[in-house]
């Protein structure tokens, strides 16, 4: 950012970039354009909870890269991910407003949700921010909350296996990302080769079960790039494969009608559209294969209709 350039700023963790976050980001972009300023979304990495209460990190709805991608797609000019540390957590509301909003970003307006808090011990609220704006020459706008839409509510829906409910709050299907690694190759042996996705720590993975959705190749620096941007309807399994005496919990996706994909080492995204069923232990391989055929048919119907 140019040293003399003013900005319209919003501040938050923005995990998920759900419909409520989108309203705040879009209003920030509008405010920036009205002032001839740059729009900036300030986020934090890692999640503040992991620093303040180690081991309590909430399940992550979006990776940092995906979060920045979604905010940029809304028109935000810059995503500033501040390294969250104990030192940063101890900043008073006044110090944060001065150092980050006024001096670093030269904010002319700050746009936040109406429940916004900031500073050490969440001591600052919207009224605190307004008072600091008077001191540091920025105005404050608030955006009303959306009933029932929050990152924690979306995580709860995913824990319950409610992929459609999570998608309603996000405004898009929930996405899990990771690198494809070698598994037990049982899907290939059954005639349904799956991409076994190794997800980053703290990823918000839906409840065990079988889902309809999509598999997409996502180019990421320093990893192989194949089928870049290609996206296929996919039947997705989350769980421990009870028919085969269980394995570590996995996310596996079968791209419909594709048995030729070579995806090992490739970064992929798995989008969850709807849950088809829970996991079941089958008495025979034949019964399992019959059920997979039914899952594939239902996946085809749901993804074609979407």
PDB file of C-alpha atoms in Angstrom:
ATOM      1  CA  UNK A   1       0.000   0.000   0.000  1.00  0.00           C
ATOM      2  CA  UNK A   2       1.273   3.471  -0.853  1.00  0.00           C
ATOM      3  CA  UNK A   3       2.255   5.420   2.251  1.00  0.00           C
ATOM      4  CA  UNK A   4      -0.138   8.288   1.506  1.00  0.00           C
ATOM      5  CA  UNK A   5      -3.083   6.137   0.405  1.00  0.00           C
ATOM      6  CA  UNK A   6      -6.111   5.903   2.677  1.00  0.00           C
ATOM      7  CA  UNK A   7      -7.992   2.651   3.148  1.00  0.00           C
ATOM      8  CA  UNK A   8     -11.322   1.164   4.103  1.00  0.00           C
ATOM      9  CA  UNK A   9     -10.631  -1.610   6.591  1.00  0.00           C
ATOM     10  CA  UNK A  10     -12.461  -4.545   8.079  1.00  0.00           C
ATOM     11  CA  UNK A  11     -11.061  -6.738  10.856  1.00  0.00           C
ATOM     12  CA  UNK A  12     -11.872 -10.320  11.820  1.00  0.00           C
ATOM     13  CA  UNK A  13     -10.790 -13.953  11.743  1.00  0.00           C
ATOM     14  CA  UNK A  14     -13.151 -14.535   8.791  1.00  0.00           C
ATOM     15  CA  UNK A  15     -12.954 -18.320   9.094  1.00  0.00           C
ATOM     16  CA  UNK A  16     -15.253 -19.701   6.417  1.00  0.00           C
ATOM     17  CA  UNK A  17     -15.944 -16.325   4.786  1.00  0.00           C
ATOM     18  CA  UNK A  18     -19.627 -17.149   5.359  1.00  0.00           C
ATOM     19  CA  UNK A  19     -22.613 -15.036   4.336  1.00  0.00           C
ATOM     20  CA  UNK A  20     -22.213 -12.709   7.313  1.00  0.00           C
ATOM     21  CA  UNK A  21     -18.527 -12.178   6.552  1.00  0.00           C
ATOM     22  CA  UNK A  22     -19.413 -11.542   2.928  1.00  0.00           C
ATOM     23  CA  UNK A  23     -21.789  -8.732   3.864  1.00  0.00           C
ATOM     24  CA  UNK A  24     -19.056  -7.034   5.893  1.00  0.00           C
ATOM     25  CA  UNK A  25     -16.436  -7.486   3.156  1.00  0.00           C
ATOM     26  CA  UNK A  26     -18.756  -6.234   0.425  1.00  0.00           C
ATOM     27  CA  UNK A  27     -19.668  -3.152   2.464  1.00  0.00           C
ATOM     28  CA  UNK A  28     -15.946  -2.491   2.997  1.00  0.00           C
ATOM     29  CA  UNK A  29     -15.360  -2.637  -0.757  1.00  0.00           C
ATOM     30  CA  UNK A  30     -18.267  -0.257  -1.366  1.00  0.00           C
ATOM     31  CA  UNK A  31     -16.954   2.181   1.235  1.00  0.00           C
ATOM     32  CA  UNK A  32     -13.485   2.073  -0.307  1.00  0.00           C
ATOM     33  CA  UNK A  33     -14.764   2.772  -3.794  1.00  0.00           C
ATOM     34  CA  UNK A  34     -16.893   5.665  -2.576  1.00  0.00           C
ATOM     35  CA  UNK A  35     -13.769   7.253  -1.068  1.00  0.00           C
ATOM     36  CA  UNK A  36     -11.307   6.371  -3.802  1.00  0.00           C
ATOM     37  CA  UNK A  37      -9.450   4.256  -1.248  1.00  0.00           C
ATOM     38  CA  UNK A  38      -8.130   0.708  -1.056  1.00  0.00           C
ATOM     39  CA  UNK A  39     -10.125  -1.990   0.701  1.00  0.00           C
ATOM     40  CA  UNK A  40      -8.237  -4.084   3.246  1.00  0.00           C
ATOM     41  CA  UNK A  41      -9.349  -7.132   5.238  1.00  0.00           C
ATOM     42  CA  UNK A  42      -7.248  -7.697   8.355  1.00  0.00           C
ATOM     43  CA  UNK A  43      -7.209 -11.321   9.519  1.00  0.00           C
ATOM     44  CA  UNK A  44      -5.147 -13.320  11.993  1.00  0.00           C
ATOM     45  CA  UNK A  45      -2.982 -16.415  11.629  1.00  0.00           C
ATOM     46  CA  UNK A  46      -2.925 -18.710  13.503  1.00  0.00           C
ATOM     47  CA  UNK A  47      -6.407 -18.636  14.967  1.00  0.00           C
ATOM     48  CA  UNK A  48      -6.284 -16.535  18.167  1.00  0.00           C
ATOM     49  CA  UNK A  49      -7.740 -19.388  20.219  1.00  0.00           C
ATOM     50  CA  UNK A  50      -4.705 -21.560  19.488  1.00  0.00           C
ATOM     51  CA  UNK A  51      -2.392 -18.924  20.958  1.00  0.00           C
ATOM     52  CA  UNK A  52      -4.557 -17.926  23.905  1.00  0.00           C
ATOM     53  CA  UNK A  53      -5.730 -21.457  24.790  1.00  0.00           C
ATOM     54  CA  UNK A  54      -3.311 -23.961  23.199  1.00  0.00           C
ATOM     55  CA  UNK A  55      -5.071 -27.121  22.087  1.00  0.00           C
ATOM     56  CA  UNK A  56      -8.450 -25.416  21.774  1.00  0.00           C
ATOM     57  CA  UNK A  57      -8.102 -24.477  18.106  1.00  0.00           C
ATOM     58  CA  UNK A  58     -11.577 -24.609  16.543  1.00  0.00           C
ATOM     59  CA  UNK A  59     -11.939 -26.717  13.423  1.00  0.00           C
ATOM     60  CA  UNK A  60     -10.875 -24.606  10.454  1.00  0.00           C
ATOM     61  CA  UNK A  61     -13.521 -23.948   7.792  1.00  0.00           C
ATOM     62  CA  UNK A  62     -11.033 -22.477   5.319  1.00  0.00           C
ATOM     63  CA  UNK A  63      -7.296 -22.595   4.850  1.00  0.00           C
ATOM     64  CA  UNK A  64      -5.492 -19.231   4.943  1.00  0.00           C
ATOM     65  CA  UNK A  65      -4.974 -19.418   1.182  1.00  0.00           C
ATOM     66  CA  UNK A  66      -8.650 -20.169   0.524  1.00  0.00           C
ATOM     67  CA  UNK A  67      -9.771 -17.438   2.937  1.00  0.00           C
ATOM     68  CA  UNK A  68      -7.682 -14.861   1.066  1.00  0.00           C
ATOM     69  CA  UNK A  69      -8.951 -16.170  -2.255  1.00  0.00           C
ATOM     70  CA  UNK A  70     -12.595 -15.812  -1.194  1.00  0.00           C
ATOM     71  CA  UNK A  71     -12.107 -12.311   0.219  1.00  0.00           C
ATOM     72  CA  UNK A  72     -10.285 -11.196  -2.916  1.00  0.00           C
ATOM     73  CA  UNK A  73     -13.104 -12.601  -5.057  1.00  0.00           C
ATOM     74  CA  UNK A  74     -15.466 -10.253  -3.193  1.00  0.00           C
ATOM     75  CA  UNK A  75     -13.424  -7.300  -4.395  1.00  0.00           C
ATOM     76  CA  UNK A  76     -11.104  -6.786  -1.403  1.00  0.00           C
ATOM     77  CA  UNK A  77      -7.856  -5.227  -2.629  1.00  0.00           C
ATOM     78  CA  UNK A  78      -5.582  -6.551   0.118  1.00  0.00           C
ATOM     79  CA  UNK A  79      -5.810  -9.308   2.713  1.00  0.00           C
ATOM     80  CA  UNK A  80      -3.445  -8.603   5.595  1.00  0.00           C
ATOM     81  CA  UNK A  81      -2.891 -11.691   7.747  1.00  0.00           C
ATOM     82  CA  UNK A  82      -1.361 -10.520  11.014  1.00  0.00           C
ATOM     83  CA  UNK A  83       0.732 -13.091  12.848  1.00  0.00           C
ATOM     84  CA  UNK A  84      -1.247 -13.629  16.026  1.00  0.00           C
ATOM     85  CA  UNK A  85       0.995 -13.885  19.082  1.00  0.00           C
ATOM     86  CA  UNK A  86       0.804 -13.331  22.818  1.00  0.00           C
ATOM     87  CA  UNK A  87       2.378  -9.933  22.218  1.00  0.00           C
ATOM     88  CA  UNK A  88      -0.334  -8.963  19.758  1.00  0.00           C
ATOM     89  CA  UNK A  89      -3.023 -10.324  22.083  1.00  0.00           C
ATOM     90  CA  UNK A  90      -1.813  -7.971  24.819  1.00  0.00           C
ATOM     91  CA  UNK A  91      -2.264  -4.837  22.729  1.00  0.00           C
ATOM     92  CA  UNK A  92      -4.874  -2.525  24.151  1.00  0.00           C
ATOM     93  CA  UNK A  93      -7.711  -1.392  21.863  1.00  0.00           C
ATOM     94  CA  UNK A  94      -6.036   2.023  21.656  1.00  0.00           C
ATOM     95  CA  UNK A  95      -2.645   0.582  20.714  1.00  0.00           C
ATOM     96  CA  UNK A  96      -4.206  -1.626  18.037  1.00  0.00           C
ATOM     97  CA  UNK A  97      -6.149   1.300  16.566  1.00  0.00           C
ATOM     98  CA  UNK A  98      -3.064   3.485  16.496  1.00  0.00           C
ATOM     99  CA  UNK A  99      -0.481   0.960  15.253  1.00  0.00           C
ATOM    100  CA  UNK A 100      -2.571  -1.052  12.775  1.00  0.00           C
ATOM    101  CA  UNK A 101      -5.570   1.018  11.728  1.00  0.00           C
ATOM    102  CA  UNK A 102      -4.130   4.528  11.811  1.00  0.00           C
ATOM    103  CA  UNK A 103      -0.397   4.217  11.199  1.00  0.00           C
ATOM    104  CA  UNK A 104      -0.043   1.051   9.122  1.00  0.00           C
ATOM    105  CA  UNK A 105      -3.262   1.182   7.082  1.00  0.00           C
ATOM    106  CA  UNK A 106      -4.209   4.875   7.279  1.00  0.00           C
ATOM    107  CA  UNK A 107      -7.851   3.896   7.654  1.00  0.00           C
ATOM    108  CA  UNK A 108     -10.501   6.419   6.684  1.00  0.00           C
ATOM    109  CA  UNK A 109     -13.339   4.044   7.586  1.00  0.00           C
ATOM    110  CA  UNK A 110     -13.502   0.776   9.517  1.00  0.00           C
ATOM    111  CA  UNK A 111     -16.370  -1.610   8.773  1.00  0.00           C
ATOM    112  CA  UNK A 112     -17.207  -4.325  11.321  1.00  0.00           C
ATOM    113  CA  UNK A 113     -20.048  -6.534  12.481  1.00  0.00           C
ATOM    114  CA  UNK A 114     -22.207  -5.105  15.230  1.00  0.00           C
ATOM    115  CA  UNK A 115     -20.799  -7.590  17.782  1.00  0.00           C
ATOM    116  CA  UNK A 116     -17.178  -6.671  17.057  1.00  0.00           C
ATOM    117  CA  UNK A 117     -14.662  -6.761  19.927  1.00  0.00           C
ATOM    118  CA  UNK A 118     -10.910  -6.198  19.894  1.00  0.00           C
ATOM    119  CA  UNK A 119      -7.853  -5.573  22.000  1.00  0.00           C
ATOM    120  CA  UNK A 120      -6.543  -7.315  25.106  1.00  0.00           C
ATOM    121  CA  UNK A 121      -9.260  -9.373  26.762  1.00  0.00           C
ATOM    122  CA  UNK A 122     -11.727  -8.204  24.049  1.00  0.00           C
ATOM    123  CA  UNK A 123     -11.923  -4.971  26.029  1.00  0.00           C
ATOM    124  CA  UNK A 124     -12.874  -2.859  23.032  1.00  0.00           C
ATOM    125  CA  UNK A 125     -16.270  -2.870  21.303  1.00  0.00           C
ATOM    126  CA  UNK A 126     -17.913  -0.811  18.566  1.00  0.00           C
ATOM    127  CA  UNK A 127     -18.335   2.232  20.802  1.00  0.00           C
ATOM    128  CA  UNK A 128     -14.669   2.019  21.801  1.00  0.00           C
ATOM    129  CA  UNK A 129     -13.763   1.879  18.117  1.00  0.00           C
ATOM    130  CA  UNK A 130     -15.892   4.938  17.358  1.00  0.00           C
ATOM    131  CA  UNK A 131     -14.152   6.936  20.087  1.00  0.00           C
ATOM    132  CA  UNK A 132     -10.751   5.878  18.754  1.00  0.00           C
ATOM    133  CA  UNK A 133     -11.889   6.806  15.252  1.00  0.00           C
ATOM    134  CA  UNK A 134     -12.517  10.341  16.442  1.00  0.00           C
ATOM    135  CA  UNK A 135      -8.948  10.396  17.770  1.00  0.00           C
ATOM    136  CA  UNK A 136      -7.266   8.834  14.737  1.00  0.00           C
ATOM    137  CA  UNK A 137      -9.399  10.287  11.937  1.00  0.00           C
ATOM    138  CA  UNK A 138     -11.494   7.334  10.794  1.00  0.00           C
ATOM    139  CA  UNK A 139     -15.212   6.683  10.852  1.00  0.00           C
ATOM    140  CA  UNK A 140     -16.879   3.404  11.841  1.00  0.00           C
ATOM    141  CA  UNK A 141     -19.684   1.529  10.112  1.00  0.00           C
ATOM    142  CA  UNK A 142     -21.413  -1.558  11.501  1.00  0.00           C
ATOM    143  CA  UNK A 143     -23.131  -4.313   9.556  1.00  0.00           C
ATOM    144  CA  UNK A 144     -26.042  -6.208  11.163  1.00  0.00           C
ATOM    145  CA  UNK A 145     -25.543  -9.877  11.948  1.00  0.00           C
ATOM    146  CA  UNK A 146     -27.366 -12.586  10.012  1.00  0.00           C
ATOM    147  CA  UNK A 147     -29.550 -14.759  12.230  1.00  0.00           C
ATOM    148  CA  UNK A 148     -28.127 -18.236  12.643  1.00  0.00           C
ATOM    149  CA  UNK A 149     -25.027 -17.555  10.552  1.00  0.00           C
ATOM    150  CA  UNK A 150     -21.714 -17.874  12.365  1.00  0.00           C
ATOM    151  CA  UNK A 151     -18.550 -19.910  12.034  1.00  0.00           C
ATOM    152  CA  UNK A 152     -19.386 -21.862  15.195  1.00  0.00           C
ATOM    153  CA  UNK A 153     -22.909 -22.669  13.948  1.00  0.00           C
ATOM    154  CA  UNK A 154     -21.499 -23.932  10.647  1.00  0.00           C
ATOM    155  CA  UNK A 155     -19.011 -26.131  12.509  1.00  0.00           C
ATOM    156  CA  UNK A 156     -21.882 -27.602  14.499  1.00  0.00           C
ATOM    157  CA  UNK A 157     -23.741 -28.444  11.301  1.00  0.00           C
ATOM    158  CA  UNK A 158     -20.693 -30.202   9.930  1.00  0.00           C
ATOM    159  CA  UNK A 159     -20.261 -32.217  13.132  1.00  0.00           C
ATOM    160  CA  UNK A 160     -23.871 -33.332  12.644  1.00  0.00           C
ATOM    161  CA  UNK A 161     -23.213 -34.258   9.011  1.00  0.00           C
ATOM    162  CA  UNK A 162     -25.530 -31.502   7.786  1.00  0.00           C
ATOM    163  CA  UNK A 163     -23.617 -30.554   4.641  1.00  0.00           C
ATOM    164  CA  UNK A 164     -26.618 -28.757   3.169  1.00  0.00           C
ATOM    165  CA  UNK A 165     -27.101 -26.672   6.315  1.00  0.00           C
ATOM    166  CA  UNK A 166     -23.423 -25.749   6.322  1.00  0.00           C
ATOM    167  CA  UNK A 167     -23.650 -24.756   2.657  1.00  0.00           C
ATOM    168  CA  UNK A 168     -26.662 -22.551   3.427  1.00  0.00           C
ATOM    169  CA  UNK A 169     -24.608 -20.577   5.962  1.00  0.00           C
ATOM    170  CA  UNK A 170     -21.506 -20.429   3.801  1.00  0.00           C
ATOM    171  CA  UNK A 171     -23.281 -19.554   0.577  1.00  0.00           C
ATOM    172  CA  UNK A 172     -21.439 -22.427  -1.143  1.00  0.00           C
ATOM    173  CA  UNK A 173     -20.574 -26.067  -0.344  1.00  0.00           C
ATOM    174  CA  UNK A 174     -18.120 -26.642   2.489  1.00  0.00           C
ATOM    175  CA  UNK A 175     -14.669 -27.392   1.129  1.00  0.00           C
ATOM    176  CA  UNK A 176     -11.886 -29.597   2.485  1.00  0.00           C
ATOM    177  CA  UNK A 177      -8.441 -29.349   0.903  1.00  0.00           C
ATOM    178  CA  UNK A 178      -5.261 -31.376   0.987  1.00  0.00           C
ATOM    179  CA  UNK A 179      -2.716 -33.422  -0.897  1.00  0.00           C
ATOM    180  CA  UNK A 180      -3.614 -36.791  -2.398  1.00  0.00           C
ATOM    181  CA  UNK A 181      -1.628 -39.589  -0.754  1.00  0.00           C
ATOM    182  CA  UNK A 182      -1.474 -43.339  -1.217  1.00  0.00           C
ATOM    183  CA  UNK A 183      -4.032 -45.266   0.775  1.00  0.00           C
ATOM    184  CA  UNK A 184      -4.987 -48.929   0.891  1.00  0.00           C
ATOM    185  CA  UNK A 185      -6.243 -48.746  -2.737  1.00  0.00           C
ATOM    186  CA  UNK A 186      -9.363 -50.703  -1.798  1.00  0.00           C
ATOM    187  CA  UNK A 187     -11.520 -48.377  -3.886  1.00  0.00           C
ATOM    188  CA  UNK A 188      -9.461 -49.216  -6.959  1.00  0.00           C
ATOM    189  CA  UNK A 189      -9.815 -52.908  -6.211  1.00  0.00           C
ATOM    190  CA  UNK A 190     -13.602 -52.469  -6.025  1.00  0.00           C
ATOM    191  CA  UNK A 191     -13.728 -50.572  -9.310  1.00  0.00           C
ATOM    192  CA  UNK A 192     -14.076 -47.098  -7.753  1.00  0.00           C
ATOM    193  CA  UNK A 193     -10.597 -45.540  -7.435  1.00  0.00           C
ATOM    194  CA  UNK A 194     -10.594 -42.777  -4.862  1.00  0.00           C
ATOM    195  CA  UNK A 195      -8.359 -39.820  -4.114  1.00  0.00           C
ATOM    196  CA  UNK A 196      -7.239 -40.189  -0.491  1.00  0.00           C
ATOM    197  CA  UNK A 197      -6.921 -36.598   0.763  1.00  0.00           C
ATOM    198  CA  UNK A 198      -4.474 -35.778   3.554  1.00  0.00           C
ATOM    199  CA  UNK A 199      -5.967 -32.703   5.212  1.00  0.00           C
ATOM    200  CA  UNK A 200      -4.089 -30.094   7.290  1.00  0.00           C
ATOM    201  CA  UNK A 201      -4.411 -30.142  11.094  1.00  0.00           C
ATOM    202  CA  UNK A 202      -7.601 -28.643  12.545  1.00  0.00           C
ATOM    203  CA  UNK A 203      -9.554 -29.059   9.287  1.00  0.00           C
ATOM    204  CA  UNK A 204     -13.343 -29.011   9.756  1.00  0.00           C
ATOM    205  CA  UNK A 205     -14.246 -32.441   8.381  1.00  0.00           C
ATOM    206  CA  UNK A 206     -17.936 -33.393   8.247  1.00  0.00           C
ATOM    207  CA  UNK A 207     -19.280 -36.313  10.270  1.00  0.00           C
ATOM    208  CA  UNK A 208     -18.479 -39.827   9.091  1.00  0.00           C
ATOM    209  CA  UNK A 209     -20.603 -40.928   6.185  1.00  0.00           C
ATOM    210  CA  UNK A 210     -21.004 -40.861   2.423  1.00  0.00           C
ATOM    211  CA  UNK A 211     -21.590 -37.580   0.628  1.00  0.00           C
ATOM    212  CA  UNK A 212     -22.301 -36.234  -2.829  1.00  0.00           C
ATOM    213  CA  UNK A 213     -20.104 -33.396  -3.999  1.00  0.00           C
ATOM    214  CA  UNK A 214     -17.202 -32.487  -6.224  1.00  0.00           C
ATOM    215  CA  UNK A 215     -13.470 -33.084  -6.542  1.00  0.00           C
ATOM    216  CA  UNK A 216     -11.315 -30.290  -7.964  1.00  0.00           C
ATOM    217  CA  UNK A 217      -7.607 -29.918  -8.687  1.00  0.00           C
ATOM    218  CA  UNK A 218      -6.279 -26.698  -7.154  1.00  0.00           C
ATOM    219  CA  UNK A 219      -2.880 -25.368  -8.262  1.00  0.00           C
ATOM    220  CA  UNK A 220      -0.669 -24.611  -5.260  1.00  0.00           C
ATOM    221  CA  UNK A 221       2.944 -23.414  -5.304  1.00  0.00           C
ATOM    222  CA  UNK A 222       5.640 -26.101  -5.098  1.00  0.00           C
ATOM    223  CA  UNK A 223       3.259 -28.987  -5.829  1.00  0.00           C
ATOM    224  CA  UNK A 224       2.605 -30.846  -9.096  1.00  0.00           C
ATOM    225  CA  UNK A 225       0.051 -29.159 -11.348  1.00  0.00           C
ATOM    226  CA  UNK A 226      -2.168 -31.539 -13.311  1.00  0.00           C
ATOM    227  CA  UNK A 227      -5.789 -31.183 -14.418  1.00  0.00           C
ATOM    228  CA  UNK A 228      -5.509 -27.567 -13.195  1.00  0.00           C
ATOM    229  CA  UNK A 229      -8.954 -26.184 -12.404  1.00  0.00           C
ATOM    230  CA  UNK A 230     -10.766 -29.332 -13.505  1.00  0.00           C
ATOM    231  CA  UNK A 231     -13.761 -30.299 -11.367  1.00  0.00           C
ATOM    232  CA  UNK A 232     -15.693 -33.552 -11.336  1.00  0.00           C
ATOM    233  CA  UNK A 233     -18.847 -34.772  -9.571  1.00  0.00           C
ATOM    234  CA  UNK A 234     -17.671 -37.081  -6.793  1.00  0.00           C
ATOM    235  CA  UNK A 235     -18.954 -39.595  -4.281  1.00  0.00           C
ATOM    236  CA  UNK A 236     -17.125 -38.872  -1.029  1.00  0.00           C
ATOM    237  CA  UNK A 237     -16.453 -41.155   1.913  1.00  0.00           C
ATOM    238  CA  UNK A 238     -15.480 -39.846   5.353  1.00  0.00           C
ATOM    239  CA  UNK A 239     -14.614 -42.346   8.057  1.00  0.00           C
ATOM    240  CA  UNK A 240     -12.732 -45.506   8.939  1.00  0.00           C
ATOM    241  CA  UNK A 241     -14.028 -48.124   6.457  1.00  0.00           C
ATOM    242  CA  UNK A 242     -15.829 -50.388   8.967  1.00  0.00           C
ATOM    243  CA  UNK A 243     -16.254 -53.193   6.405  1.00  0.00           C
ATOM    244  CA  UNK A 244     -12.467 -53.581   6.361  1.00  0.00           C
ATOM    245  CA  UNK A 245     -12.035 -53.563  10.165  1.00  0.00           C
ATOM    246  CA  UNK A 246     -11.424 -49.842  10.173  1.00  0.00           C
ATOM    247  CA  UNK A 247      -8.464 -47.662   9.290  1.00  0.00           C
ATOM    248  CA  UNK A 248      -7.421 -44.171  10.429  1.00  0.00           C
ATOM    249  CA  UNK A 249     -10.128 -41.630   9.604  1.00  0.00           C
ATOM    250  CA  UNK A 250      -9.862 -40.563   5.971  1.00  0.00           C
ATOM    251  CA  UNK A 251     -11.498 -38.357   3.354  1.00  0.00           C
ATOM    252  CA  UNK A 252     -11.725 -40.160   0.022  1.00  0.00           C
ATOM    253  CA  UNK A 253     -13.364 -38.932  -3.176  1.00  0.00           C
ATOM    254  CA  UNK A 254     -14.290 -40.954  -6.269  1.00  0.00           C
ATOM    255  CA  UNK A 255     -14.583 -38.762  -9.372  1.00  0.00           C
ATOM    256  CA  UNK A 256     -17.529 -40.210 -11.250  1.00  0.00           C
ATOM    257  CA  UNK A 257     -16.626 -42.140 -14.418  1.00  0.00           C
ATOM    258  CA  UNK A 258     -12.913 -41.376 -14.052  1.00  0.00           C
ATOM    259  CA  UNK A 259     -10.632 -44.333 -13.447  1.00  0.00           C
ATOM    260  CA  UNK A 260      -7.689 -42.739 -15.265  1.00  0.00           C
ATOM    261  CA  UNK A 261      -6.754 -39.933 -12.889  1.00  0.00           C
ATOM    262  CA  UNK A 262      -3.213 -39.871 -11.483  1.00  0.00           C
ATOM    263  CA  UNK A 263      -3.430 -37.489  -8.547  1.00  0.00           C
ATOM    264  CA  UNK A 264      -0.755 -38.573  -6.070  1.00  0.00           C
ATOM    265  CA  UNK A 265       1.011 -35.522  -4.691  1.00  0.00           C
ATOM    266  CA  UNK A 266      -1.554 -33.142  -6.176  1.00  0.00           C
ATOM    267  CA  UNK A 267      -3.412 -30.550  -4.091  1.00  0.00           C
ATOM    268  CA  UNK A 268      -7.161 -31.059  -4.400  1.00  0.00           C
ATOM    269  CA  UNK A 269     -10.364 -29.646  -2.990  1.00  0.00           C
ATOM    270  CA  UNK A 270     -13.392 -31.707  -1.971  1.00  0.00           C
ATOM    271  CA  UNK A 271     -16.729 -29.875  -1.886  1.00  0.00           C
ATOM    272  CA  UNK A 272     -19.548 -31.420   0.176  1.00  0.00           C
ATOM    273  CA  UNK A 273     -23.036 -30.916  -1.290  1.00  0.00           C
ATOM    274  CA  UNK A 274     -25.217 -33.395   0.625  1.00  0.00           C
ATOM    275  CA  UNK A 275     -24.938 -36.379   2.966  1.00  0.00           C
ATOM    276  CA  UNK A 276     -26.255 -39.596   1.462  1.00  0.00           C
ATOM    277  CA  UNK A 277     -25.955 -41.952   4.437  1.00  0.00           C
ATOM    278  CA  UNK A 278     -23.948 -42.891   7.484  1.00  0.00           C
ATOM    279  CA  UNK A 279     -21.170 -45.458   7.447  1.00  0.00           C
ATOM    280  CA  UNK A 280     -22.280 -49.090   7.519  1.00  0.00           C
ATOM    281  CA  UNK A 281     -20.464 -52.366   7.978  1.00  0.00           C
ATOM    282  CA  UNK A 282     -21.466 -54.680   5.114  1.00  0.00           C
ATOM    283  CA  UNK A 283     -21.565 -58.455   5.405  1.00  0.00           C
ATOM    284  CA  UNK A 284     -19.988 -59.006   2.002  1.00  0.00           C
ATOM    285  CA  UNK A 285     -17.925 -57.195  -0.623  1.00  0.00           C
ATOM    286  CA  UNK A 286     -20.777 -57.737  -3.077  1.00  0.00           C
ATOM    287  CA  UNK A 287     -23.208 -55.876  -0.823  1.00  0.00           C
ATOM    288  CA  UNK A 288     -20.726 -53.037  -0.446  1.00  0.00           C
ATOM    289  CA  UNK A 289     -20.266 -52.748  -4.211  1.00  0.00           C
ATOM    290  CA  UNK A 290     -24.035 -52.682  -4.721  1.00  0.00           C
ATOM    291  CA  UNK A 291     -24.319 -49.851  -2.220  1.00  0.00           C
ATOM    292  CA  UNK A 292     -21.490 -47.914  -3.875  1.00  0.00           C
ATOM    293  CA  UNK A 293     -23.317 -48.172  -7.196  1.00  0.00           C
ATOM    294  CA  UNK A 294     -26.395 -46.720  -5.500  1.00  0.00           C
ATOM    295  CA  UNK A 295     -24.297 -43.937  -3.918  1.00  0.00           C
ATOM    296  CA  UNK A 296     -22.793 -43.082  -7.303  1.00  0.00           C
ATOM    297  CA  UNK A 297     -26.234 -42.949  -8.926  1.00  0.00           C
ATOM    298  CA  UNK A 298     -27.538 -40.624  -6.200  1.00  0.00           C
ATOM    299  CA  UNK A 299     -24.414 -38.468  -6.448  1.00  0.00           C
ATOM    300  CA  UNK A 300     -24.927 -38.170 -10.187  1.00  0.00           C
ATOM    301  CA  UNK A 301     -28.540 -37.114  -9.662  1.00  0.00           C
ATOM    302  CA  UNK A 302     -27.725 -34.511  -7.024  1.00  0.00           C
ATOM    303  CA  UNK A 303     -24.724 -32.966  -8.765  1.00  0.00           C
ATOM    304  CA  UNK A 304     -26.494 -32.847 -12.116  1.00  0.00           C
ATOM    305  CA  UNK A 305     -29.437 -31.044 -10.524  1.00  0.00           C
ATOM    306  CA  UNK A 306     -27.167 -28.485  -8.838  1.00  0.00           C
TER     307      UNK A 306
END
